[in-house]
PDB file of C-alpha atoms in Angstrom:
ATOM      1  CA  UNK A   1     110.981 119.421  72.384  1.00 52.00           C
ATOM      2  CA  UNK A   2     110.984 122.791  74.173  1.00 51.00           C
ATOM      3  CA  UNK A   3     108.048 124.094  72.039  1.00 51.00           C
ATOM      4  CA  UNK A   4     105.908 121.123  73.084  1.00 51.00           C
ATOM      5  CA  UNK A   5     106.218 122.072  76.772  1.00 50.00           C
ATOM      6  CA  UNK A   6     105.369 125.740  76.080  1.00 50.00           C
ATOM      7  CA  UNK A   7     102.069 124.664  74.496  1.00 47.00           C
ATOM      8  CA  UNK A   8     100.864 122.870  77.630  1.00 47.00           C
ATOM      9  CA  UNK A   9     100.708 125.999  79.865  1.00 47.00           C
ATOM     10  CA  UNK A  10      98.956 127.940  77.093  1.00 44.00           C
ATOM     11  CA  UNK A  11      96.332 125.210  76.650  1.00 44.00           C
ATOM     12  CA  UNK A  12      95.855 125.007  80.423  1.00 45.00           C
ATOM     13  CA  UNK A  13      95.314 128.777  80.567  1.00 42.00           C
ATOM     14  CA  UNK A  14      92.701 128.601  77.804  1.00 41.00           C
ATOM     15  CA  UNK A  15      90.850 125.756  79.525  1.00 41.00           C
ATOM     16  CA  UNK A  16      90.901 127.527  82.898  1.00 43.00           C
ATOM     17  CA  UNK A  17      89.623 130.776  81.406  1.00 42.00           C
ATOM     18  CA  UNK A  18      86.825 128.917  79.579  1.00 42.00           C
ATOM     19  CA  UNK A  19      85.768 127.295  82.835  1.00 44.00           C
ATOM     20  CA  UNK A  20      86.068 130.567  84.744  1.00 43.00           C
ATOM     21  CA  UNK A  21      84.273 132.724  82.159  1.00 40.00           C
ATOM     22  CA  UNK A  22      81.679 130.546  80.435  1.00 42.00           C
ATOM     23  CA  UNK A  23      79.590 133.542  79.355  1.00 41.00           C
ATOM     24  CA  UNK A  24      82.512 134.863  77.338  1.00 39.00           C
ATOM     25  CA  UNK A  25      82.529 131.675  75.264  1.00 36.00           C
ATOM     26  CA  UNK A  26      78.766 131.607  74.597  1.00 37.00           C
ATOM     27  CA  UNK A  27      77.264 132.962  71.421  1.00 38.00           C
ATOM     28  CA  UNK A  28      74.341 135.363  71.321  1.00 48.00           C
ATOM     29  CA  UNK A  29      70.960 133.696  71.048  1.00 48.00           C
ATOM     30  CA  UNK A  30      70.286 133.159  67.333  1.00 48.00           C
ATOM     31  CA  UNK A  31      67.023 134.338  65.849  1.00 55.00           C
ATOM     32  CA  UNK A  32      65.047 133.698  62.724  1.00 65.00           C
ATOM     33  CA  UNK A  33      64.063 136.738  60.708  1.00 81.00           C
ATOM     34  CA  UNK A  34      60.281 137.168  60.860  1.00 89.00           C
ATOM     35  CA  UNK A  35      57.982 139.033  58.520  1.00 94.00           C
ATOM     36  CA  UNK A  36      56.698 141.795  60.795  1.00 95.00           C
ATOM     37  CA  UNK A  37      56.191 144.837  58.576  1.00 97.00           C
ATOM     38  CA  UNK A  38      53.919 144.599  55.544  1.00 96.00           C
ATOM     39  CA  UNK A  39      54.793 146.901  52.671  1.00 95.00           C
ATOM     40  CA  UNK A  40      51.217 146.581  51.350  1.00 96.00           C
ATOM     41  CA  UNK A  41      49.367 147.223  54.629  1.00 97.00           C
ATOM     42  CA  UNK A  42      47.387 150.403  55.113  1.00 98.00           C
ATOM     43  CA  UNK A  43      48.768 151.794  58.389  1.00 98.00           C
ATOM     44  CA  UNK A  44      45.994 154.367  58.701  1.00 98.00           C
ATOM     45  CA  UNK A  45      43.347 151.618  58.572  1.00 98.00           C
ATOM     46  CA  UNK A  46      45.439 149.428  60.891  1.00 98.00           C
ATOM     47  CA  UNK A  47      45.765 152.257  63.413  1.00 98.00           C
ATOM     48  CA  UNK A  48      42.024 152.995  63.222  1.00 98.00           C
ATOM     49  CA  UNK A  49      41.251 149.310  63.890  1.00 98.00           C
ATOM     50  CA  UNK A  50      43.768 149.208  66.743  1.00 98.00           C
ATOM     51  CA  UNK A  51      42.233 152.318  68.321  1.00 98.00           C
ATOM     52  CA  UNK A  52      38.764 150.784  68.088  1.00 98.00           C
ATOM     53  CA  UNK A  53      40.046 147.615  69.758  1.00 98.00           C
ATOM     54  CA  UNK A  54      41.999 149.605  72.370  1.00 98.00           C
ATOM     55  CA  UNK A  55      38.909 151.619  73.259  1.00 98.00           C
ATOM     56  CA  UNK A  56      36.770 148.498  73.649  1.00 98.00           C
ATOM     57  CA  UNK A  57      39.436 146.718  75.725  1.00 98.00           C
ATOM     58  CA  UNK A  58      40.671 149.788  77.652  1.00 98.00           C
ATOM     59  CA  UNK A  59      44.194 149.506  76.268  1.00 98.00           C
ATOM     60  CA  UNK A  60      46.808 151.702  74.658  1.00 98.00           C
ATOM     61  CA  UNK A  61      48.268 151.408  71.175  1.00 98.00           C
ATOM     62  CA  UNK A  62      51.953 150.948  70.376  1.00 98.00           C
ATOM     63  CA  UNK A  63      53.005 151.984  66.887  1.00 98.00           C
ATOM     64  CA  UNK A  64      56.153 150.081  65.931  1.00 98.00           C
ATOM     65  CA  UNK A  65      57.897 151.666  62.938  1.00 97.00           C
ATOM     66  CA  UNK A  66      60.506 149.479  61.252  1.00 96.00           C
ATOM     67  CA  UNK A  67      61.376 147.070  58.470  1.00 96.00           C
ATOM     68  CA  UNK A  68      61.929 143.355  58.125  1.00 95.00           C
ATOM     69  CA  UNK A  69      65.531 144.077  57.050  1.00 94.00           C
ATOM     70  CA  UNK A  70      66.249 145.724  60.422  1.00 93.00           C
ATOM     71  CA  UNK A  71      68.039 143.422  62.863  1.00 92.00           C
ATOM     72  CA  UNK A  72      67.209 145.653  65.821  1.00 93.00           C
ATOM     73  CA  UNK A  73      63.506 145.499  64.864  1.00 94.00           C
ATOM     74  CA  UNK A  74      63.745 141.721  64.906  1.00 94.00           C
ATOM     75  CA  UNK A  75      65.392 141.765  68.352  1.00 93.00           C
ATOM     76  CA  UNK A  76      62.685 144.105  69.682  1.00 95.00           C
ATOM     77  CA  UNK A  77      60.073 141.611  68.481  1.00 95.00           C
ATOM     78  CA  UNK A  78      61.893 138.773  70.250  1.00 94.00           C
ATOM     79  CA  UNK A  79      61.960 140.783  73.485  1.00 95.00           C
ATOM     80  CA  UNK A  80      58.267 141.662  73.100  1.00 97.00           C
ATOM     81  CA  UNK A  81      57.500 137.941  73.040  1.00 96.00           C
ATOM     82  CA  UNK A  82      59.453 137.136  76.201  1.00 96.00           C
ATOM     83  CA  UNK A  83      57.879 137.037  79.641  1.00 97.00           C
ATOM     84  CA  UNK A  84      56.764 139.324  81.260  1.00 98.00           C
ATOM     85  CA  UNK A  85      56.618 141.508  78.129  1.00 98.00           C
ATOM     86  CA  UNK A  86      54.220 139.295  76.228  1.00 98.00           C
ATOM     87  CA  UNK A  87      51.811 139.362  79.187  1.00 98.00           C
ATOM     88  CA  UNK A  88      52.132 143.150  79.593  1.00 98.00           C
ATOM     89  CA  UNK A  89      51.391 143.668  75.915  1.00 98.00           C
ATOM     90  CA  UNK A  90      48.415 141.293  75.939  1.00 98.00           C
ATOM     91  CA  UNK A  91      46.913 143.023  78.981  1.00 98.00           C
ATOM     92  CA  UNK A  92      47.645 146.682  78.203  1.00 98.00           C
ATOM     93  CA  UNK A  93      48.420 147.248  74.512  1.00 98.00           C
ATOM     94  CA  UNK A  94      47.464 146.723  70.895  1.00 98.00           C
ATOM     95  CA  UNK A  95      50.554 146.707  68.659  1.00 98.00           C
ATOM     96  CA  UNK A  96      50.616 148.003  65.082  1.00 98.00           C
ATOM     97  CA  UNK A  97      53.695 147.288  62.946  1.00 98.00           C
ATOM     98  CA  UNK A  98      54.281 150.010  60.348  1.00 98.00           C
ATOM     99  CA  UNK A  99      56.658 149.382  57.449  1.00 98.00           C
ATOM    100  CA  UNK A 100      59.022 152.254  56.696  1.00 96.00           C
ATOM    101  CA  UNK A 101      60.630 150.657  53.629  1.00 95.00           C
ATOM    102  CA  UNK A 102      64.144 152.065  53.400  1.00 92.00           C
ATOM    103  CA  UNK A 103      63.171 155.129  55.455  1.00 92.00           C
ATOM    104  CA  UNK A 104      60.902 156.213  52.572  1.00 94.00           C
ATOM    105  CA  UNK A 105      57.588 154.417  53.140  1.00 95.00           C
ATOM    106  CA  UNK A 106      54.760 155.688  55.388  1.00 97.00           C
ATOM    107  CA  UNK A 107      56.839 158.730  56.286  1.00 96.00           C
ATOM    108  CA  UNK A 108      53.633 160.766  56.570  1.00 97.00           C
ATOM    109  CA  UNK A 109      52.379 158.412  59.296  1.00 98.00           C
ATOM    110  CA  UNK A 110      55.674 158.677  61.172  1.00 97.00           C
ATOM    111  CA  UNK A 111      55.513 162.478  60.859  1.00 96.00           C
ATOM    112  CA  UNK A 112      51.924 162.558  62.136  1.00 97.00           C
ATOM    113  CA  UNK A 113      53.019 160.776  65.320  1.00 97.00           C
ATOM    114  CA  UNK A 114      56.260 162.776  65.622  1.00 95.00           C
ATOM    115  CA  UNK A 115      58.500 159.732  65.114  1.00 95.00           C
ATOM    116  CA  UNK A 116      61.741 160.753  63.378  1.00 92.00           C
ATOM    117  CA  UNK A 117      62.422 157.490  61.522  1.00 91.00           C
ATOM    118  CA  UNK A 118      65.443 159.057  59.811  1.00 87.00           C
ATOM    119  CA  UNK A 119      67.181 158.791  63.199  1.00 88.00           C
ATOM    120  CA  UNK A 120      66.805 155.011  63.085  1.00 89.00           C
ATOM    121  CA  UNK A 121      64.448 152.139  63.768  1.00 93.00           C
ATOM    122  CA  UNK A 122      62.796 150.487  65.492  1.00 95.00           C
ATOM    123  CA  UNK A 123      60.972 153.589  66.600  1.00 95.00           C
ATOM    124  CA  UNK A 124      57.898 153.511  68.809  1.00 96.00           C
ATOM    125  CA  UNK A 125      54.958 155.744  69.606  1.00 97.00           C
ATOM    126  CA  UNK A 126      52.278 155.183  72.246  1.00 98.00           C
ATOM    127  CA  UNK A 127      48.700 156.382  71.830  1.00 98.00           C
ATOM    128  CA  UNK A 128      45.819 156.342  74.249  1.00 98.00           C
ATOM    129  CA  UNK A 129      42.584 154.672  73.124  1.00 98.00           C
ATOM    130  CA  UNK A 130      41.345 158.002  71.713  1.00 98.00           C
ATOM    131  CA  UNK A 131      44.391 158.354  69.459  1.00 98.00           C
ATOM    132  CA  UNK A 132      46.107 161.016  71.561  1.00 98.00           C
ATOM    133  CA  UNK A 133      49.891 160.790  71.302  1.00 98.00           C
ATOM    134  CA  UNK A 134      51.375 160.002  74.722  1.00 98.00           C
ATOM    135  CA  UNK A 135      54.941 159.219  73.666  1.00 97.00           C
ATOM    136  CA  UNK A 136      57.047 159.307  70.539  1.00 95.00           C
ATOM    137  CA  UNK A 137      60.588 158.080  70.399  1.00 90.00           C
ATOM    138  CA  UNK A 138      62.846 161.031  69.678  1.00 85.00           C
ATOM    139  CA  UNK A 139      66.360 159.933  70.572  1.00 80.00           C
ATOM    140  CA  UNK A 140      66.870 156.478  69.049  1.00 77.00           C
ATOM    141  CA  UNK A 141      65.950 154.801  72.331  1.00 82.00           C
ATOM    142  CA  UNK A 142      65.430 151.376  70.742  1.00 83.00           C
ATOM    143  CA  UNK A 143      67.663 151.723  67.708  1.00 78.00           C
ATOM    144  CA  UNK A 144      70.419 149.581  69.237  1.00 83.00           C
ATOM    145  CA  UNK A 145      68.324 146.670  70.523  1.00 86.00           C
ATOM    146  CA  UNK A 146      71.138 144.141  70.180  1.00 81.00           C
ATOM    147  CA  UNK A 147      72.878 145.894  73.058  1.00 87.00           C
ATOM    148  CA  UNK A 148      69.750 146.181  75.172  1.00 92.00           C
ATOM    149  CA  UNK A 149      67.988 143.647  77.355  1.00 94.00           C
ATOM    150  CA  UNK A 150      64.477 142.300  77.500  1.00 95.00           C
ATOM    151  CA  UNK A 151      64.173 144.121  80.843  1.00 96.00           C
ATOM    152  CA  UNK A 152      64.603 147.463  79.017  1.00 95.00           C
ATOM    153  CA  UNK A 153      61.460 146.667  77.029  1.00 96.00           C
ATOM    154  CA  UNK A 154      59.737 145.619  80.259  1.00 97.00           C
ATOM    155  CA  UNK A 155      60.545 148.994  81.843  1.00 96.00           C
ATOM    156  CA  UNK A 156      59.167 150.801  78.779  1.00 96.00           C
ATOM    157  CA  UNK A 157      55.933 148.764  78.805  1.00 97.00           C
ATOM    158  CA  UNK A 158      55.407 149.284  82.529  1.00 97.00           C
ATOM    159  CA  UNK A 159      55.938 153.006  82.144  1.00 96.00           C
ATOM    160  CA  UNK A 160      53.360 153.371  79.367  1.00 97.00           C
ATOM    161  CA  UNK A 161      50.747 150.756  80.314  1.00 96.00           C
ATOM    162  CA  UNK A 162      48.509 153.425  81.814  1.00 88.00           C
TER     163      UNK A 162
END
């Protein structure tokens, strides 16, 4: 009989804490893995086409190095498709997804744009419409996307929109 009465305060505490801290009981937003990085694409041709488009539209080019297996790459894509990021990208950027396999594919392209993919992905570079490198991720800035916010991507896009 005594154990039954001890359970009531514990249950009450759990219910009160759930009502007081609803965010603590919520799960992270689930996502569906998308095919973003083609292992058969020709990144050099894709970059050339993006630069041609960027020049015509007065935009910059974002090179997004990653792999479909990479959860953080998937989260970055989700954040890129949230407002205001999707609008910033549409207005100011052309995005090229570059497959890095298991850190062994298109390494020459990553090297050309000074992106150390061995440090982790996603890894980004920003080019002007003439192909001049303006930024290359050096310190795993977006490697831990699951712990970042959409607003972090917004700040990055605003900084590099030109």
